[in-house]
Amino acid sequence: MQGFFNTNFSTLKMAMDASSVRHQVIAQNIANSETPNYKRLEVRFEDELKKHLHKKDLSLKTPHPKHISNHPQSLDHVSIQVSRVVETTITNDENNVDLDREMALMAYNTIRYQTLSRLMEANIGRYYTVMRGA
Amino acid sequence: MLNLFETMNISASGMTAQRARLDVIASNIANAETTRGHDNEPYRRKTVLFSEIIQNELLAPESAQSGMNLGGVRIVRIEEDQRPFRLVFDPSHPDADDTGYVQMPNVNVLKEMIDLINAQRSYEANASVVSATKAFATAALQIRGGG
Protein backbone atom coordinates (compact mmCIF):
# COMPACT_ATOMS: atom_id res chain seq x y z
CA MET A 1 0.00 0.00 0.00
CA GLN A 2 2.88 2.34 0.75
CA GLY A 3 4.42 4.26 -2.13
CA PHE A 4 1.97 4.30 -4.96
CA PHE A 5 -1.13 4.82 -2.85
CA ASN A 6 -1.47 7.67 -0.42
CA THR A 7 -1.66 7.20 3.34
CA ASN A 8 -5.41 7.80 3.33
CA PHE A 9 -5.80 4.15 2.37
CA SER A 10 -4.15 2.78 5.48
CA THR A 11 -5.83 5.34 7.74
CA LEU A 12 -9.28 4.60 6.32
CA LYS A 13 -8.68 0.85 6.37
CA MET A 14 -7.67 1.04 10.01
CA ALA A 15 -10.72 3.15 10.90
CA MET A 16 -13.03 0.73 9.06
CA ASP A 17 -11.41 -2.22 10.84
CA ALA A 18 -11.96 -0.49 14.18
CA SER A 19 -15.56 0.20 13.24
CA SER A 20 -16.27 -3.41 12.33
CA VAL A 21 -14.56 -4.74 15.47
CA ARG A 22 -16.71 -2.30 17.45
CA HIS A 23 -19.80 -3.59 15.69
CA GLN A 24 -18.87 -7.14 16.66
CA VAL A 25 -18.31 -6.07 20.25
CA ILE A 26 -21.72 -4.33 20.33
CA ALA A 27 -23.30 -7.52 18.94
CA GLN A 28 -21.66 -9.48 21.75
CA ASN A 29 -22.92 -6.98 24.34
CA ILE A 30 -26.47 -7.10 23.00
CA ALA A 31 -26.48 -10.91 22.73
CA ASN A 32 -25.40 -11.03 26.39
CA SER A 33 -27.70 -8.30 27.67
CA GLU A 34 -29.50 -10.88 29.84
CA THR A 35 -26.51 -12.98 30.88
CA PRO A 36 -25.81 -12.92 34.62
CA ASN A 37 -22.37 -11.54 35.60
CA TYR A 38 -21.64 -10.39 32.05
CA LYS A 39 -19.65 -7.17 31.80
CA ARG A 40 -19.76 -5.10 28.65
CA LEU A 41 -16.88 -4.85 26.20
CA GLU A 42 -15.59 -1.62 24.78
CA VAL A 43 -13.34 -0.71 21.82
CA ARG A 44 -10.75 2.01 22.14
CA PHE A 45 -9.25 3.22 18.92
CA GLU A 46 -9.99 6.85 18.05
CA ASP A 47 -8.21 8.22 21.11
CA GLU A 48 -5.13 6.16 20.26
CA LEU A 49 -5.24 7.38 16.66
CA LYS A 50 -5.65 10.99 17.71
CA LYS A 51 -2.71 10.63 20.09
CA HIS A 52 -0.70 9.17 17.25
CA LEU A 53 -1.62 11.90 14.76
CA HIS A 54 -0.90 14.76 17.15
CA LYS A 55 2.39 13.40 18.41
CA LYS A 56 4.43 15.76 16.26
CA ASP A 57 5.12 18.40 18.93
CA LEU A 58 8.21 16.77 20.34
CA SER A 59 9.44 14.92 17.29
CA LEU A 60 13.15 14.52 16.60
CA LYS A 61 14.65 16.03 13.48
CA THR A 62 15.74 13.30 11.10
CA PRO A 63 17.79 14.89 8.32
CA HIS A 64 19.57 11.63 7.55
CA PRO A 65 17.42 8.59 6.54
CA LYS A 66 19.24 6.40 9.06
CA HIS A 67 18.35 8.65 11.98
CA ILE A 68 15.91 7.16 14.41
CA SER A 69 12.57 8.92 14.35
CA ASN A 70 10.27 9.13 17.37
CA HIS A 71 7.10 9.65 15.35
CA PRO A 72 6.47 6.49 13.38
CA GLN A 73 4.93 7.02 9.96
CA SER A 74 3.08 3.75 9.77
CA LEU A 75 -0.10 3.15 11.73
CA ASP A 76 1.07 -0.29 12.85
CA HIS A 77 1.60 1.08 16.34
CA VAL A 78 -2.03 2.13 16.70
CA SER A 79 -3.91 -0.91 17.85
CA ILE A 80 -7.58 -1.58 18.30
CA GLN A 81 -8.01 -2.24 21.99
CA VAL A 82 -10.90 -4.31 23.30
CA SER A 83 -11.40 -3.98 27.03
CA ARG A 84 -13.99 -5.05 29.56
CA VAL A 85 -15.75 -2.46 31.72
CA VAL A 86 -15.82 -4.19 35.10
CA GLU A 87 -16.42 -1.22 37.38
CA THR A 88 -20.15 -0.75 36.83
CA THR A 89 -23.28 -2.77 37.49
CA ILE A 90 -26.80 -2.01 36.29
CA THR A 91 -29.00 -4.96 37.20
CA ASN A 92 -29.39 -7.30 40.15
CA ASP A 93 -27.55 -10.07 38.30
CA GLU A 94 -24.31 -8.02 38.09
CA ASN A 95 -24.80 -7.32 34.39
CA ASN A 96 -23.87 -3.86 33.11
CA VAL A 97 -25.25 -3.80 29.56
CA ASP A 98 -27.61 -0.91 28.89
CA LEU A 99 -29.57 -2.09 25.85
CA ASP A 100 -30.66 1.42 24.79
CA ARG A 101 -27.13 2.71 24.96
CA GLU A 102 -25.82 -0.19 22.90
CA MET A 103 -28.50 0.41 20.28
CA ALA A 104 -27.55 4.10 20.07
CA LEU A 105 -23.86 3.21 19.81
CA MET A 106 -24.68 0.74 17.08
CA ALA A 107 -26.60 3.35 15.05
CA TYR A 108 -23.72 5.78 15.44
CA ASN A 109 -21.16 3.18 14.48
CA THR A 110 -23.14 2.08 11.41
CA ILE A 111 -23.31 5.63 10.07
CA ARG A 112 -19.63 6.02 10.79
CA TYR A 113 -18.79 2.89 8.82
CA GLN A 114 -20.95 4.00 5.91
CA THR A 115 -19.23 7.40 5.89
CA LEU A 116 -15.80 5.76 5.96
CA SER A 117 -16.72 3.50 3.05
CA ARG A 118 -17.85 6.56 1.05
CA LEU A 119 -14.54 8.23 1.80
CA MET A 120 -12.70 5.13 0.68
CA GLU A 121 -14.72 5.09 -2.52
CA ALA A 122 -13.92 8.77 -3.17
CA ASN A 123 -10.26 8.08 -2.50
CA ILE A 124 -10.19 5.25 -5.04
CA GLY A 125 -12.17 7.46 -7.44
CA ARG A 126 -9.26 9.89 -7.60
CA TYR A 127 -7.01 7.18 -8.98
CA TYR A 128 -9.63 6.33 -11.60
CA THR A 129 -9.71 9.97 -12.63
CA VAL A 130 -5.92 10.03 -13.03
CA MET A 131 -5.88 6.73 -14.96
CA ARG A 132 -8.62 7.81 -17.35
CA GLY A 133 -6.79 11.09 -17.85
CA ALA A 134 -9.98 13.09 -17.97
CA MET B 1 -15.93 -9.59 5.65
CA LEU B 2 -15.50 -12.80 7.61
CA ASN B 3 -15.69 -10.59 10.64
CA LEU B 4 -19.22 -9.61 9.65
CA PHE B 5 -20.36 -13.23 9.32
CA GLU B 6 -19.06 -13.88 12.80
CA THR B 7 -21.02 -10.87 14.01
CA MET B 8 -24.13 -12.40 12.45
CA ASN B 9 -23.39 -15.65 14.30
CA ILE B 10 -23.17 -13.74 17.57
CA SER B 11 -26.57 -12.12 16.95
CA ALA B 12 -27.99 -15.46 15.87
CA SER B 13 -26.83 -17.04 19.14
CA GLY B 14 -28.58 -14.21 20.99
CA MET B 15 -31.78 -14.81 19.05
CA THR B 16 -31.61 -18.57 19.67
CA ALA B 17 -31.09 -17.99 23.40
CA GLN B 18 -34.02 -15.57 23.63
CA ARG B 19 -36.26 -17.91 21.65
CA ALA B 20 -35.44 -20.78 24.00
CA ARG B 21 -36.24 -18.47 26.90
CA LEU B 22 -39.56 -17.70 25.23
CA ASP B 23 -40.29 -21.46 25.04
CA VAL B 24 -39.58 -21.82 28.75
CA ILE B 25 -41.81 -18.83 29.59
CA ALA B 26 -44.59 -20.32 27.43
CA SER B 27 -44.23 -23.61 29.31
CA ASN B 28 -44.39 -21.81 32.67
CA ILE B 29 -47.52 -19.88 31.75
CA ALA B 30 -49.21 -22.91 30.20
CA ASN B 31 -48.52 -24.92 33.36
CA ALA B 32 -49.35 -22.20 35.89
CA GLU B 33 -52.18 -24.37 37.27
CA THR B 34 -50.73 -27.84 36.66
CA THR B 35 -50.87 -29.82 39.89
CA ARG B 36 -49.48 -33.05 38.45
CA GLY B 37 -45.96 -32.75 37.08
CA HIS B 38 -42.82 -34.84 37.57
CA ASP B 39 -42.45 -37.12 40.65
CA ASN B 40 -46.08 -36.62 41.72
CA GLU B 41 -45.50 -33.02 42.64
CA PRO B 42 -46.90 -29.87 40.99
CA TYR B 43 -45.18 -28.26 38.02
CA ARG B 44 -42.02 -26.43 38.99
CA ARG B 45 -41.21 -23.08 37.36
CA LYS B 46 -38.31 -23.37 34.94
CA THR B 47 -35.66 -20.76 34.21
CA VAL B 48 -32.89 -20.64 31.62
CA LEU B 49 -29.30 -19.95 32.57
CA PHE B 50 -27.31 -17.96 30.02
CA SER B 51 -23.55 -17.81 29.73
CA GLU B 52 -21.20 -15.84 27.51
CA ILE B 53 -19.13 -17.70 24.91
CA ILE B 54 -15.50 -16.65 24.59
CA GLN B 55 -13.16 -18.83 22.56
CA ASN B 56 -10.20 -17.59 24.56
CA GLU B 57 -9.57 -14.60 26.74
CA LEU B 58 -9.73 -11.68 24.34
CA LEU B 59 -8.11 -9.01 26.43
CA ALA B 60 -4.61 -9.83 25.22
CA PRO B 61 -3.82 -6.83 22.98
CA GLU B 62 -2.36 -8.88 20.14
CA SER B 63 -5.52 -10.94 19.80
CA ALA B 64 -7.81 -7.95 20.26
CA GLN B 65 -6.83 -6.69 16.84
CA SER B 66 -8.79 -9.39 15.06
CA GLY B 67 -11.73 -9.41 17.43
CA MET B 68 -12.14 -13.00 16.29
CA ASN B 69 -12.78 -14.63 19.62
CA LEU B 70 -16.24 -13.40 20.56
CA GLY B 71 -18.81 -16.13 20.37
CA GLY B 72 -22.11 -14.69 21.62
CA VAL B 73 -24.27 -16.37 24.21
CA ARG B 74 -25.35 -19.91 24.99
CA ILE B 75 -27.78 -21.65 27.30
CA VAL B 76 -25.95 -23.57 30.00
CA ARG B 77 -29.01 -25.42 31.30
CA ILE B 78 -32.64 -25.08 32.17
CA GLU B 79 -33.03 -24.94 35.93
CA GLU B 80 -36.01 -25.66 38.14
CA ASP B 81 -37.04 -22.99 40.59
CA GLN B 82 -36.67 -24.50 44.09
CA ARG B 83 -38.93 -22.03 45.84
CA PRO B 84 -41.93 -23.55 47.71
CA PHE B 85 -45.23 -24.24 46.00
CA ARG B 86 -48.23 -22.00 46.48
CA LEU B 87 -50.86 -23.38 48.87
CA VAL B 88 -54.46 -22.77 47.84
CA PHE B 89 -57.47 -23.73 49.97
CA ASP B 90 -59.79 -25.69 47.69
CA PRO B 91 -61.26 -28.83 49.33
CA SER B 92 -63.16 -29.77 46.16
CA HIS B 93 -59.93 -30.10 44.16
CA PRO B 94 -59.02 -33.75 43.39
CA ASP B 95 -55.43 -33.12 44.54
CA ALA B 96 -56.37 -31.45 47.83
CA ASP B 97 -54.79 -32.93 50.95
CA ASP B 98 -56.63 -33.87 54.17
CA THR B 99 -56.76 -30.23 55.34
CA GLY B 100 -58.27 -29.05 52.05
CA TYR B 101 -55.15 -27.34 50.72
CA VAL B 102 -53.83 -27.87 47.19
CA GLN B 103 -50.19 -27.40 46.23
CA MET B 104 -50.08 -25.17 43.15
CA PRO B 105 -47.04 -24.54 40.90
CA ASN B 106 -44.59 -21.85 42.04
CA VAL B 107 -45.27 -19.85 38.88
CA ASN B 108 -46.05 -16.15 39.19
CA VAL B 109 -47.84 -15.29 35.95
CA LEU B 110 -47.15 -11.57 36.38
CA LYS B 111 -43.41 -12.22 36.59
CA GLU B 112 -43.59 -14.48 33.55
CA MET B 113 -45.26 -11.69 31.58
CA ILE B 114 -42.45 -9.29 32.51
CA ASP B 115 -39.86 -11.88 31.49
CA LEU B 116 -41.79 -12.30 28.25
CA ILE B 117 -41.46 -8.59 27.46
CA ASN B 118 -37.75 -8.71 28.31
CA ALA B 119 -37.17 -11.70 26.06
CA GLN B 120 -39.08 -10.04 23.24
CA ARG B 121 -37.07 -6.81 23.54
CA SER B 122 -33.78 -8.71 23.58
CA TYR B 123 -34.83 -10.70 20.54
CA GLU B 124 -35.72 -7.51 18.66
CA ALA B 125 -32.41 -5.91 19.65
CA ASN B 126 -30.48 -8.88 18.27
CA ALA B 127 -32.55 -8.76 15.08
CA SER B 128 -31.65 -5.06 14.73
CA VAL B 129 -27.97 -5.94 15.00
CA VAL B 130 -28.40 -8.39 12.12
CA SER B 131 -29.94 -5.59 10.02
CA ALA B 132 -27.07 -3.27 10.91
CA THR B 133 -24.56 -5.97 9.99
CA LYS B 134 -26.20 -6.20 6.59
CA ALA B 135 -25.84 -2.42 6.25
CA PHE B 136 -22.13 -2.84 7.00
CA ALA B 137 -21.75 -5.45 4.29
CA THR B 138 -23.69 -3.34 1.78
CA ALA B 139 -21.52 -0.30 2.52
CA ALA B 140 -18.35 -2.35 2.05
CA LEU B 141 -19.61 -3.91 -1.19
CA GLN B 142 -20.40 -0.52 -2.65
CA ILE B 143 -16.77 0.58 -2.54
CA ARG B 144 -15.67 0.41 -6.13
CA GLY B 145 -14.54 3.97 -6.89
CA GLY B 146 -14.65 5.60 -10.27
CA GLY B 147 -18.05 4.14 -11.08
CSV table of C-alpha atoms in Angstrom, one decimal:
chain,number,residue,atom,x,y,z
A,1,MET,CA,0.0,0.0,0.0
A,2,GLN,CA,2.9,2.3,0.7
A,3,GLY,CA,4.4,4.3,-2.1
A,4,PHE,CA,2.0,4.3,-5.0
A,5,PHE,CA,-1.1,4.8,-2.9
A,6,ASN,CA,-1.5,7.7,-0.4
A,7,THR,CA,-1.7,7.2,3.3
A,8,ASN,CA,-5.4,7.8,3.3
A,9,PHE,CA,-5.8,4.1,2.4
A,10,SER,CA,-4.1,2.8,5.5
A,11,THR,CA,-5.8,5.3,7.7
A,12,LEU,CA,-9.3,4.6,6.3
A,13,LYS,CA,-8.7,0.8,6.4
A,14,MET,CA,-7.7,1.0,10.0
A,15,ALA,CA,-10.7,3.1,10.9
A,16,MET,CA,-13.0,0.7,9.1
A,17,ASP,CA,-11.4,-2.2,10.8
A,18,ALA,CA,-12.0,-0.5,14.2
A,19,SER,CA,-15.6,0.2,13.2
A,20,SER,CA,-16.3,-3.4,12.3
A,21,VAL,CA,-14.6,-4.7,15.5
A,22,ARG,CA,-16.7,-2.3,17.5
A,23,HIS,CA,-19.8,-3.6,15.7
A,24,GLN,CA,-18.9,-7.1,16.7
A,25,VAL,CA,-18.3,-6.1,20.3
A,26,ILE,CA,-21.7,-4.3,20.3
A,27,ALA,CA,-23.3,-7.5,18.9
A,28,GLN,CA,-21.7,-9.5,21.8
A,29,ASN,CA,-22.9,-7.0,24.3
A,30,ILE,CA,-26.5,-7.1,23.0
A,31,ALA,CA,-26.5,-10.9,22.7
A,32,ASN,CA,-25.4,-11.0,26.4
A,33,SER,CA,-27.7,-8.3,27.7
A,34,GLU,CA,-29.5,-10.9,29.8
A,35,THR,CA,-26.5,-13.0,30.9
A,36,PRO,CA,-25.8,-12.9,34.6
A,37,ASN,CA,-22.4,-11.5,35.6
A,38,TYR,CA,-21.6,-10.4,32.0
A,39,LYS,CA,-19.6,-7.2,31.8
A,40,ARG,CA,-19.8,-5.1,28.6
A,41,LEU,CA,-16.9,-4.8,26.2
A,42,GLU,CA,-15.6,-1.6,24.8
A,43,VAL,CA,-13.3,-0.7,21.8
A,44,ARG,CA,-10.8,2.0,22.1
A,45,PHE,CA,-9.2,3.2,18.9
A,46,GLU,CA,-10.0,6.8,18.1
A,47,ASP,CA,-8.2,8.2,21.1
A,48,GLU,CA,-5.1,6.2,20.3
A,49,LEU,CA,-5.2,7.4,16.7
A,50,LYS,CA,-5.6,11.0,17.7
A,51,LYS,CA,-2.7,10.6,20.1
A,52,HIS,CA,-0.7,9.2,17.2
A,53,LEU,CA,-1.6,11.9,14.8
A,54,HIS,CA,-0.9,14.8,17.1
A,55,LYS,CA,2.4,13.4,18.4
A,56,LYS,CA,4.4,15.8,16.3
A,57,ASP,CA,5.1,18.4,18.9
A,58,LEU,CA,8.2,16.8,20.3
A,59,SER,CA,9.4,14.9,17.3
A,60,LEU,CA,13.1,14.5,16.6
A,61,LYS,CA,14.6,16.0,13.5
A,62,THR,CA,15.7,13.3,11.1
A,63,PRO,CA,17.8,14.9,8.3
A,64,HIS,CA,19.6,11.6,7.5
A,65,PRO,CA,17.4,8.6,6.5
A,66,LYS,CA,19.2,6.4,9.1
A,67,HIS,CA,18.3,8.7,12.0
A,68,ILE,CA,15.9,7.2,14.4
A,69,SER,CA,12.6,8.9,14.3
A,70,ASN,CA,10.3,9.1,17.4
A,71,HIS,CA,7.1,9.6,15.4
A,72,PRO,CA,6.5,6.5,13.4
A,73,GLN,CA,4.9,7.0,10.0
A,74,SER,CA,3.1,3.7,9.8
A,75,LEU,CA,-0.1,3.1,11.7
A,76,ASP,CA,1.1,-0.3,12.9
A,77,HIS,CA,1.6,1.1,16.3
A,78,VAL,CA,-2.0,2.1,16.7
A,79,SER,CA,-3.9,-0.9,17.9
A,80,ILE,CA,-7.6,-1.6,18.3
A,81,GLN,CA,-8.0,-2.2,22.0
A,82,VAL,CA,-10.9,-4.3,23.3
A,83,SER,CA,-11.4,-4.0,27.0
A,84,ARG,CA,-14.0,-5.0,29.6
A,85,VAL,CA,-15.8,-2.5,31.7
A,86,VAL,CA,-15.8,-4.2,35.1
A,87,GLU,CA,-16.4,-1.2,37.4
A,88,THR,CA,-20.1,-0.7,36.8
A,89,THR,CA,-23.3,-2.8,37.5
A,90,ILE,CA,-26.8,-2.0,36.3
A,91,THR,CA,-29.0,-5.0,37.2
A,92,ASN,CA,-29.4,-7.3,40.1
A,93,ASP,CA,-27.5,-10.1,38.3
A,94,GLU,CA,-24.3,-8.0,38.1
A,95,ASN,CA,-24.8,-7.3,34.4
A,96,ASN,CA,-23.9,-3.9,33.1
A,97,VAL,CA,-25.3,-3.8,29.6
A,98,ASP,CA,-27.6,-0.9,28.9
A,99,LEU,CA,-29.6,-2.1,25.9
A,100,ASP,CA,-30.7,1.4,24.8
A,101,ARG,CA,-27.1,2.7,25.0
A,102,GLU,CA,-25.8,-0.2,22.9
A,103,MET,CA,-28.5,0.4,20.3
A,104,ALA,CA,-27.5,4.1,20.1
A,105,LEU,CA,-23.9,3.2,19.8
A,106,MET,CA,-24.7,0.7,17.1
A,107,ALA,CA,-26.6,3.3,15.1
A,108,TYR,CA,-23.7,5.8,15.4
A,109,ASN,CA,-21.2,3.2,14.5
A,110,THR,CA,-23.1,2.1,11.4
A,111,ILE,CA,-23.3,5.6,10.1
A,112,ARG,CA,-19.6,6.0,10.8
A,113,TYR,CA,-18.8,2.9,8.8
A,114,GLN,CA,-21.0,4.0,5.9
A,115,THR,CA,-19.2,7.4,5.9
A,116,LEU,CA,-15.8,5.8,6.0
A,117,SER,CA,-16.7,3.5,3.1
A,118,ARG,CA,-17.8,6.6,1.0
A,119,LEU,CA,-14.5,8.2,1.8
A,120,MET,CA,-12.7,5.1,0.7
A,121,GLU,CA,-14.7,5.1,-2.5
A,122,ALA,CA,-13.9,8.8,-3.2
A,123,ASN,CA,-10.3,8.1,-2.5
A,124,ILE,CA,-10.2,5.3,-5.0
A,125,GLY,CA,-12.2,7.5,-7.4
A,126,ARG,CA,-9.3,9.9,-7.6
A,127,TYR,CA,-7.0,7.2,-9.0
A,128,TYR,CA,-9.6,6.3,-11.6
A,129,THR,CA,-9.7,10.0,-12.6
A,130,VAL,CA,-5.9,10.0,-13.0
A,131,MET,CA,-5.9,6.7,-15.0
A,132,ARG,CA,-8.6,7.8,-17.3
A,133,GLY,CA,-6.8,11.1,-17.9
A,134,ALA,CA,-10.0,13.1,-18.0
B,1,MET,CA,-15.9,-9.6,5.7
B,2,LEU,CA,-15.5,-12.8,7.6
B,3,ASN,CA,-15.7,-10.6,10.6
B,4,LEU,CA,-19.2,-9.6,9.6
B,5,PHE,CA,-20.4,-13.2,9.3
B,6,GLU,CA,-19.1,-13.9,12.8
B,7,THR,CA,-21.0,-10.9,14.0
B,8,MET,CA,-24.1,-12.4,12.4
B,9,ASN,CA,-23.4,-15.7,14.3
B,10,ILE,CA,-23.2,-13.7,17.6
B,11,SER,CA,-26.6,-12.1,17.0
B,12,ALA,CA,-28.0,-15.5,15.9
B,13,SER,CA,-26.8,-17.0,19.1
B,14,GLY,CA,-28.6,-14.2,21.0
B,15,MET,CA,-31.8,-14.8,19.1
B,16,THR,CA,-31.6,-18.6,19.7
B,17,ALA,CA,-31.1,-18.0,23.4
B,18,GLN,CA,-34.0,-15.6,23.6
B,19,ARG,CA,-36.3,-17.9,21.6
B,20,ALA,CA,-35.4,-20.8,24.0
B,21,ARG,CA,-36.2,-18.5,26.9
B,22,LEU,CA,-39.6,-17.7,25.2
B,23,ASP,CA,-40.3,-21.5,25.0
B,24,VAL,CA,-39.6,-21.8,28.8
B,25,ILE,CA,-41.8,-18.8,29.6
B,26,ALA,CA,-44.6,-20.3,27.4
B,27,SER,CA,-44.2,-23.6,29.3
B,28,ASN,CA,-44.4,-21.8,32.7
B,29,ILE,CA,-47.5,-19.9,31.8
B,30,ALA,CA,-49.2,-22.9,30.2
B,31,ASN,CA,-48.5,-24.9,33.4
B,32,ALA,CA,-49.3,-22.2,35.9
B,33,GLU,CA,-52.2,-24.4,37.3
B,34,THR,CA,-50.7,-27.8,36.7
B,35,THR,CA,-50.9,-29.8,39.9
B,36,ARG,CA,-49.5,-33.1,38.4
B,37,GLY,CA,-46.0,-32.7,37.1
B,38,HIS,CA,-42.8,-34.8,37.6
B,39,ASP,CA,-42.4,-37.1,40.6
B,40,ASN,CA,-46.1,-36.6,41.7
B,41,GLU,CA,-45.5,-33.0,42.6
B,42,PRO,CA,-46.9,-29.9,41.0
B,43,TYR,CA,-45.2,-28.3,38.0
B,44,ARG,CA,-42.0,-26.4,39.0
B,45,ARG,CA,-41.2,-23.1,37.4
B,46,LYS,CA,-38.3,-23.4,34.9
B,47,THR,CA,-35.7,-20.8,34.2
B,48,VAL,CA,-32.9,-20.6,31.6
B,49,LEU,CA,-29.3,-20.0,32.6
B,50,PHE,CA,-27.3,-18.0,30.0
B,51,SER,CA,-23.6,-17.8,29.7
B,52,GLU,CA,-21.2,-15.8,27.5
B,53,ILE,CA,-19.1,-17.7,24.9
B,54,ILE,CA,-15.5,-16.6,24.6
B,55,GLN,CA,-13.2,-18.8,22.6
B,56,ASN,CA,-10.2,-17.6,24.6
B,57,GLU,CA,-9.6,-14.6,26.7
B,58,LEU,CA,-9.7,-11.7,24.3
B,59,LEU,CA,-8.1,-9.0,26.4
B,60,ALA,CA,-4.6,-9.8,25.2
B,61,PRO,CA,-3.8,-6.8,23.0
B,62,GLU,CA,-2.4,-8.9,20.1
B,63,SER,CA,-5.5,-10.9,19.8
B,64,ALA,CA,-7.8,-7.9,20.3
B,65,GLN,CA,-6.8,-6.7,16.8
B,66,SER,CA,-8.8,-9.4,15.1
B,67,GLY,CA,-11.7,-9.4,17.4
B,68,MET,CA,-12.1,-13.0,16.3
B,69,ASN,CA,-12.8,-14.6,19.6
B,70,LEU,CA,-16.2,-13.4,20.6
B,71,GLY,CA,-18.8,-16.1,20.4
B,72,GLY,CA,-22.1,-14.7,21.6
B,73,VAL,CA,-24.3,-16.4,24.2
B,74,ARG,CA,-25.3,-19.9,25.0
B,75,ILE,CA,-27.8,-21.7,27.3
B,76,VAL,CA,-25.9,-23.6,30.0
B,77,ARG,CA,-29.0,-25.4,31.3
B,78,ILE,CA,-32.6,-25.1,32.2
B,79,GLU,CA,-33.0,-24.9,35.9
B,80,GLU,CA,-36.0,-25.7,38.1
B,81,ASP,CA,-37.0,-23.0,40.6
B,82,GLN,CA,-36.7,-24.5,44.1
B,83,ARG,CA,-38.9,-22.0,45.8
B,84,PRO,CA,-41.9,-23.6,47.7
B,85,PHE,CA,-45.2,-24.2,46.0
B,86,ARG,CA,-48.2,-22.0,46.5
B,87,LEU,CA,-50.9,-23.4,48.9
B,88,VAL,CA,-54.5,-22.8,47.8
B,89,PHE,CA,-57.5,-23.7,50.0
B,90,ASP,CA,-59.8,-25.7,47.7
B,91,PRO,CA,-61.3,-28.8,49.3
B,92,SER,CA,-63.2,-29.8,46.2
B,93,HIS,CA,-59.9,-30.1,44.2
B,94,PRO,CA,-59.0,-33.7,43.4
B,95,ASP,CA,-55.4,-33.1,44.5
B,96,ALA,CA,-56.4,-31.5,47.8
B,97,ASP,CA,-54.8,-32.9,51.0
B,98,ASP,CA,-56.6,-33.9,54.2
B,99,THR,CA,-56.8,-30.2,55.3
B,100,GLY,CA,-58.3,-29.1,52.1
B,101,TYR,CA,-55.1,-27.3,50.7
B,102,VAL,CA,-53.8,-27.9,47.2
B,103,GLN,CA,-50.2,-27.4,46.2
B,104,MET,CA,-50.1,-25.2,43.2
B,105,PRO,CA,-47.0,-24.5,40.9
B,106,ASN,CA,-44.6,-21.8,42.0
B,107,VAL,CA,-45.3,-19.9,38.9
B,108,ASN,CA,-46.0,-16.1,39.2
B,109,VAL,CA,-47.8,-15.3,36.0
B,110,LEU,CA,-47.1,-11.6,36.4
B,111,LYS,CA,-43.4,-12.2,36.6
B,112,GLU,CA,-43.6,-14.5,33.6
B,113,MET,CA,-45.3,-11.7,31.6
B,114,ILE,CA,-42.5,-9.3,32.5
B,115,ASP,CA,-39.9,-11.9,31.5
B,116,LEU,CA,-41.8,-12.3,28.2
B,117,ILE,CA,-41.5,-8.6,27.5
B,118,ASN,CA,-37.7,-8.7,28.3
B,119,ALA,CA,-37.2,-11.7,26.1
B,120,GLN,CA,-39.1,-10.0,23.2
B,121,ARG,CA,-37.1,-6.8,23.5
B,122,SER,CA,-33.8,-8.7,23.6
B,123,TYR,CA,-34.8,-10.7,20.5
B,124,GLU,CA,-35.7,-7.5,18.7
B,125,ALA,CA,-32.4,-5.9,19.7
B,126,ASN,CA,-30.5,-8.9,18.3
B,127,ALA,CA,-32.5,-8.8,15.1
B,128,SER,CA,-31.7,-5.1,14.7
B,129,VAL,CA,-28.0,-5.9,15.0
B,130,VAL,CA,-28.4,-8.4,12.1
B,131,SER,CA,-29.9,-5.6,10.0
B,132,ALA,CA,-27.1,-3.3,10.9
B,133,THR,CA,-24.6,-6.0,10.0
B,134,LYS,CA,-26.2,-6.2,6.6
B,135,ALA,CA,-25.8,-2.4,6.3
B,136,PHE,CA,-22.1,-2.8,7.0
B,137,ALA,CA,-21.7,-5.5,4.3
B,138,THR,CA,-23.7,-3.3,1.8
B,139,ALA,CA,-21.5,-0.3,2.5
B,140,ALA,CA,-18.4,-2.4,2.1
B,141,LEU,CA,-19.6,-3.9,-1.2
B,142,GLN,CA,-20.4,-0.5,-2.6
B,143,ILE,CA,-16.8,0.6,-2.5
B,144,ARG,CA,-15.7,0.4,-6.1
B,145,GLY,CA,-14.5,4.0,-6.9
B,146,GLY,CA,-14.6,5.6,-10.3
B,147,GLY,CA,-18.1,4.1,-11.1
